[in-house]
Tab-separated table of C-alpha atoms in Angstrom:
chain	number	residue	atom	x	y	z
B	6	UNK	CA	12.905	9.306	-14.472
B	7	UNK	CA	12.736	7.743	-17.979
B	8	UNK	CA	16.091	6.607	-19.433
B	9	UNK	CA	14.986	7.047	-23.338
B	10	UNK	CA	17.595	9.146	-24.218
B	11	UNK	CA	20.538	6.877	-23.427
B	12	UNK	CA	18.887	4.742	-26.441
B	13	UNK	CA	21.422	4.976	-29.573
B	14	UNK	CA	17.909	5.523	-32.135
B	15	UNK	CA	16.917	8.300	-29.826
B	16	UNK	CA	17.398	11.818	-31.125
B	17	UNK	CA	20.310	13.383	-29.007
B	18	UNK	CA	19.229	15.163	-25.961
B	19	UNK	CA	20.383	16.248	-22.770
B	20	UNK	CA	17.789	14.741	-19.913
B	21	UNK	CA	15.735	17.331	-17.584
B	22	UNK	CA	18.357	19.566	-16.063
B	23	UNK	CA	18.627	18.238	-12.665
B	24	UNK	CA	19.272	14.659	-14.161
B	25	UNK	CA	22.033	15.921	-16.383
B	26	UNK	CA	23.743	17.693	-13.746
B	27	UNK	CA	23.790	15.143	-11.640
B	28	UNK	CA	24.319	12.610	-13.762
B	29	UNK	CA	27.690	14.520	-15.234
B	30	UNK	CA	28.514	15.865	-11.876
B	31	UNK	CA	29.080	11.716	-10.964
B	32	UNK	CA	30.805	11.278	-14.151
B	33	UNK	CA	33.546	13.816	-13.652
B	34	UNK	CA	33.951	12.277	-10.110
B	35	UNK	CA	34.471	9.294	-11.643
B	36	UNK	CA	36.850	10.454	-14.151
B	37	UNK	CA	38.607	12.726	-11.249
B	38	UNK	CA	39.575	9.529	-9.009
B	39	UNK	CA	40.486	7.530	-12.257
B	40	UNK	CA	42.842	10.560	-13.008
B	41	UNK	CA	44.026	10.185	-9.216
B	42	UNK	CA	45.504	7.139	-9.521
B	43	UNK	CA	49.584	6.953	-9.878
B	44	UNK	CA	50.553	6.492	-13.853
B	45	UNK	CA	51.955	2.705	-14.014
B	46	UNK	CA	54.049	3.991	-17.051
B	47	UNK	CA	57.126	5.763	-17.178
B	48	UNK	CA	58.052	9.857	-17.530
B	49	UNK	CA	57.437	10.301	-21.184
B	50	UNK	CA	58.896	13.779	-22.236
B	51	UNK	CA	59.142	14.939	-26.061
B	52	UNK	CA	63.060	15.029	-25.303
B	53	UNK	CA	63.779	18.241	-27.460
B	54	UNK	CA	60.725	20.528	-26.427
B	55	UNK	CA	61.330	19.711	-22.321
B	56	UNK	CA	56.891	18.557	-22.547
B	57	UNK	CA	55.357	16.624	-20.329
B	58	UNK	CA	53.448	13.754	-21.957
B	59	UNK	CA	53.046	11.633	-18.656
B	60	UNK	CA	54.317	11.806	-15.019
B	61	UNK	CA	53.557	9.282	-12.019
B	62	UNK	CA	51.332	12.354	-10.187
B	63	UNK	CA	50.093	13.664	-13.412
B	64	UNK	CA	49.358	10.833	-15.572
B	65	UNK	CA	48.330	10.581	-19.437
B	66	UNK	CA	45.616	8.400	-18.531
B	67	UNK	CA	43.974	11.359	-16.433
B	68	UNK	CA	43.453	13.313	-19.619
B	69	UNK	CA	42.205	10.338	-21.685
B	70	UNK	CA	39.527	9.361	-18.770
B	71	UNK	CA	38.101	12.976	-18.612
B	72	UNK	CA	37.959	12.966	-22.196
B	73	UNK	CA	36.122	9.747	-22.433
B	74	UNK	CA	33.734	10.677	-20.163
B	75	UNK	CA	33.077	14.165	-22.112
B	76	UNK	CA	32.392	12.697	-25.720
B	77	UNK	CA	30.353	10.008	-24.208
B	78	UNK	CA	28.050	13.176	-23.227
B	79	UNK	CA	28.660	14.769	-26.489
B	80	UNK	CA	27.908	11.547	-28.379
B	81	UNK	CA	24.402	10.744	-26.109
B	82	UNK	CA	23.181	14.843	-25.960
B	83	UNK	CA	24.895	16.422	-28.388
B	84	UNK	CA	25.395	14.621	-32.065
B	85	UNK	CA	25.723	10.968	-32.632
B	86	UNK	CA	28.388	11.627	-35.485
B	87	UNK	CA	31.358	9.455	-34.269
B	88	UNK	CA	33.979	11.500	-36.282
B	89	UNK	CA	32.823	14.856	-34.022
B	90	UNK	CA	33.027	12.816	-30.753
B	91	UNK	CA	36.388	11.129	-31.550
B	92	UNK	CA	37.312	15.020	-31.992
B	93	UNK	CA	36.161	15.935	-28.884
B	94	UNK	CA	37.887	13.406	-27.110
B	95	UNK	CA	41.153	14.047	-28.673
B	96	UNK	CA	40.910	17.763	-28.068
B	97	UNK	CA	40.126	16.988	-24.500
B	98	UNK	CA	43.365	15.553	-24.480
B	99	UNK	CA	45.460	17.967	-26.378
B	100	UNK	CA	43.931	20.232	-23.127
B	101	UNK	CA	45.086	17.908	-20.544
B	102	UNK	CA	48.193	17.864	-21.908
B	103	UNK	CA	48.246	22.023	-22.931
B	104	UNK	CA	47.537	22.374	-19.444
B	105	UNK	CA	49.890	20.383	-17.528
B	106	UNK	CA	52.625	22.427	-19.040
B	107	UNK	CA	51.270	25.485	-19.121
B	108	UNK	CA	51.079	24.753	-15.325
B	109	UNK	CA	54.679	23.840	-15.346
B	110	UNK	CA	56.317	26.736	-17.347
B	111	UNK	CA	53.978	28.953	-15.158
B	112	UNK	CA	55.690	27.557	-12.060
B	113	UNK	CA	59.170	27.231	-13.428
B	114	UNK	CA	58.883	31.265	-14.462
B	115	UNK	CA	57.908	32.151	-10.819
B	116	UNK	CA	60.117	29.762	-8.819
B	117	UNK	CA	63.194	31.589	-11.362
B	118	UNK	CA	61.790	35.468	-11.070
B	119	UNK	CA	63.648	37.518	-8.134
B	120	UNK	CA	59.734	37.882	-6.663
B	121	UNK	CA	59.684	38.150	-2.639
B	122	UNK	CA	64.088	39.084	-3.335
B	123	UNK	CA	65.957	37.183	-0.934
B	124	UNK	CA	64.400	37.331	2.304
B	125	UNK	CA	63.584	34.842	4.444
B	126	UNK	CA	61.074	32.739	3.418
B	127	UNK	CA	61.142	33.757	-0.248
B	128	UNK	CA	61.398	30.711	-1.660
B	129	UNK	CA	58.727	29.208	0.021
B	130	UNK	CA	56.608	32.280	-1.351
B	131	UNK	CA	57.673	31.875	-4.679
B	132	UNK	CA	56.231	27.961	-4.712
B	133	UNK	CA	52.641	29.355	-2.952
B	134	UNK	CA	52.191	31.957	-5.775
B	135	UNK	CA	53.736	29.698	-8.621
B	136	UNK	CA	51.611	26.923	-7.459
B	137	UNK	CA	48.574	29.045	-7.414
B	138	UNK	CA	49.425	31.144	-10.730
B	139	UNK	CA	50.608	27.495	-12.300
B	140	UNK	CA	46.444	26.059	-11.243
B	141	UNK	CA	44.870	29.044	-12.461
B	142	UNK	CA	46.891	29.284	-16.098
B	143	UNK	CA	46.596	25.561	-16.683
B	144	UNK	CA	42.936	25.400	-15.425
B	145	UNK	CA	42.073	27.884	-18.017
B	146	UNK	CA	43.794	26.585	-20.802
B	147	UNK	CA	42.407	22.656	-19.973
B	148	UNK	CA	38.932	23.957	-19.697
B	149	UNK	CA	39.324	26.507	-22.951
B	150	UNK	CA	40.220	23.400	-24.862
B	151	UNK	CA	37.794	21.484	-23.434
B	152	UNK	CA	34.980	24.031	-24.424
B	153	UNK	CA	36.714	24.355	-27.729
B	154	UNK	CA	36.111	20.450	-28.515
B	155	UNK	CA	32.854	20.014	-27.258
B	156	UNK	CA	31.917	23.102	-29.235
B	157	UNK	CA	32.364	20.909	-32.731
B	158	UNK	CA	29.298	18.576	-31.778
B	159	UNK	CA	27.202	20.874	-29.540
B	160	UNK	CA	26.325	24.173	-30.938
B	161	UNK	CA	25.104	25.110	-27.663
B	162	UNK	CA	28.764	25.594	-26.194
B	163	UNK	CA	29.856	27.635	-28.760
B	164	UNK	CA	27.891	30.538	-27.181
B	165	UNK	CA	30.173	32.911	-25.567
B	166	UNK	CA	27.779	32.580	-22.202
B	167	UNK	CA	28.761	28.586	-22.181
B	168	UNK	CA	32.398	28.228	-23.071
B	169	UNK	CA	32.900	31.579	-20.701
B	170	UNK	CA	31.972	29.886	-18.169
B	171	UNK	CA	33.608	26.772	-18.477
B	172	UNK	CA	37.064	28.469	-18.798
B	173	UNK	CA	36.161	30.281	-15.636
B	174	UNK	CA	35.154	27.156	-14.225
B	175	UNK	CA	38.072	25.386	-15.042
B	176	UNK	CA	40.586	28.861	-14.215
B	177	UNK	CA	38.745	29.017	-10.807
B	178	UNK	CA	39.434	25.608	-9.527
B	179	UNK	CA	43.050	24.985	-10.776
B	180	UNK	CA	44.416	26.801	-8.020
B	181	UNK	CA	43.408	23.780	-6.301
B	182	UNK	CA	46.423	22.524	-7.338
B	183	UNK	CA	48.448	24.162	-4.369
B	184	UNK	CA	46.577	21.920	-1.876
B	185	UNK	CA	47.096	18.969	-4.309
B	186	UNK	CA	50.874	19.121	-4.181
B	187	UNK	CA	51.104	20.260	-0.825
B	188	UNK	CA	48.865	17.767	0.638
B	189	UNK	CA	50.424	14.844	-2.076
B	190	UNK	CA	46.399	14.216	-3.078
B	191	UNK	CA	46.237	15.214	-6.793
B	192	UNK	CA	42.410	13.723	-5.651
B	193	UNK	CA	41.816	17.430	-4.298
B	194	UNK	CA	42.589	18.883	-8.210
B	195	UNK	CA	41.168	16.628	-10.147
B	196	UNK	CA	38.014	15.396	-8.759
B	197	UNK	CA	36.488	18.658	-8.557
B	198	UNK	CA	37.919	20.296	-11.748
B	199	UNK	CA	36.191	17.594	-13.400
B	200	UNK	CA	33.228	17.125	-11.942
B	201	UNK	CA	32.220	20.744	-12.054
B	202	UNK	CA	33.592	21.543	-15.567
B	203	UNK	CA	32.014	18.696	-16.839
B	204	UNK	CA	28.789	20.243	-15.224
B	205	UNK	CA	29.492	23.402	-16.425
B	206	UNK	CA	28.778	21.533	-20.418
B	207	UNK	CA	26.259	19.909	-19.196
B	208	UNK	CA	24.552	23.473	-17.382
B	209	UNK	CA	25.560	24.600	-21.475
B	210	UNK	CA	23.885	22.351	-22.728
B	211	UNK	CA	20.616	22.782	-21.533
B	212	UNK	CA	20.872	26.318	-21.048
B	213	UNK	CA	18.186	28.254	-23.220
């Protein structure tokens, strides 16, 4: 396997597509269990607004890991123009953090609605599907941001058949989040979600 294209005079390229899957497949792990670990810094809300800018179990550091970790592929495959990576970082981030409350106001709608009534065990319904709804909604938006800022230094993902399918990615695997909470392993979200988005870019990427 030749390493050439991690040089910074090397024209930007992906490696053979095996390499660059598995290479950002162990990346996004990476990223995931950095994003596992509890926040050592307070609740930060914007106090007016009620959003979420960092939580012990969902941390800000989480979103600004991942999004490392994606324009450090965008900046070795993509385009070496630090402005465009710096963008794609800090959109990565805006989708961390467009995601996290999506996934709350998503949850906090279901656990209010009159869904299940008042039977017996309705409550406990109401978390499963808000939980599940919550993953999915957040997932989606996360990942459609994500697309949307590696899109400004890879032309590649701004083909519908690449960012499609890293929203889908993204949608698909947030409902991982009801095992996450359940379980008290936010591991079981994030290491996945960003392993296989972040090898959903990469599969965009080299993608003819």
């Amino acid at each position: 396997m030749k390493w050439d294209f991690l040089k910074a005079d090397t024209l930007p390229r992906p490696p053979p597509g095996a390499h660059a899957v598995a290479i950002v497949a162990g990346v996004g792990v990476l990223t995931g269990l950095i994003s596992s670990i509890p926040s050592p810094l307070p609740d930060m809300n914007l106090e007016d607004a009620g959003f979420v800018l960092n939580a012990t179990g969902i941390p800000l550091h989480a979103g600004i890991a991942f999004g490392i970790g994606v324009a450090g592929m965008m900046w070795l495959w993509a385009d070496r123009d630090p402005a465009k990576c710096l963008l794609t970082l800090a959109l990565v981030l805006i989708g961390w953090l467009a995601a996290i409350n999506t996934a709350n106001d998503v949850f906090s709608a279901v656990i209010g609605s009159d869904l299940f009534g008042t039977v017996t065990g309705a409550k406990a319904s109401r978390e499963v599907v808000g939980l599940l709804a919550a993953g999915l909604s957040g997932g989606a938006v996360g990942a459609g941001l994500t697309a949307f800022g590696c899109g400004i230094p890879a032309e590649p993902i701004r083909r519908p058949k690449s960012w499609i399918l890293i929203v889908i990615v993204g949608a698909g695997l947030g409902p991982l989040l009801y095992p996450a909470v359940d379980l008290d392993a936010m591991a079981i979200l994030f290491v996945p979600w960003q392993a296989l988005v972040a090898t959903s870019i990469a599969y965009g990427l080299i993608r003819t």
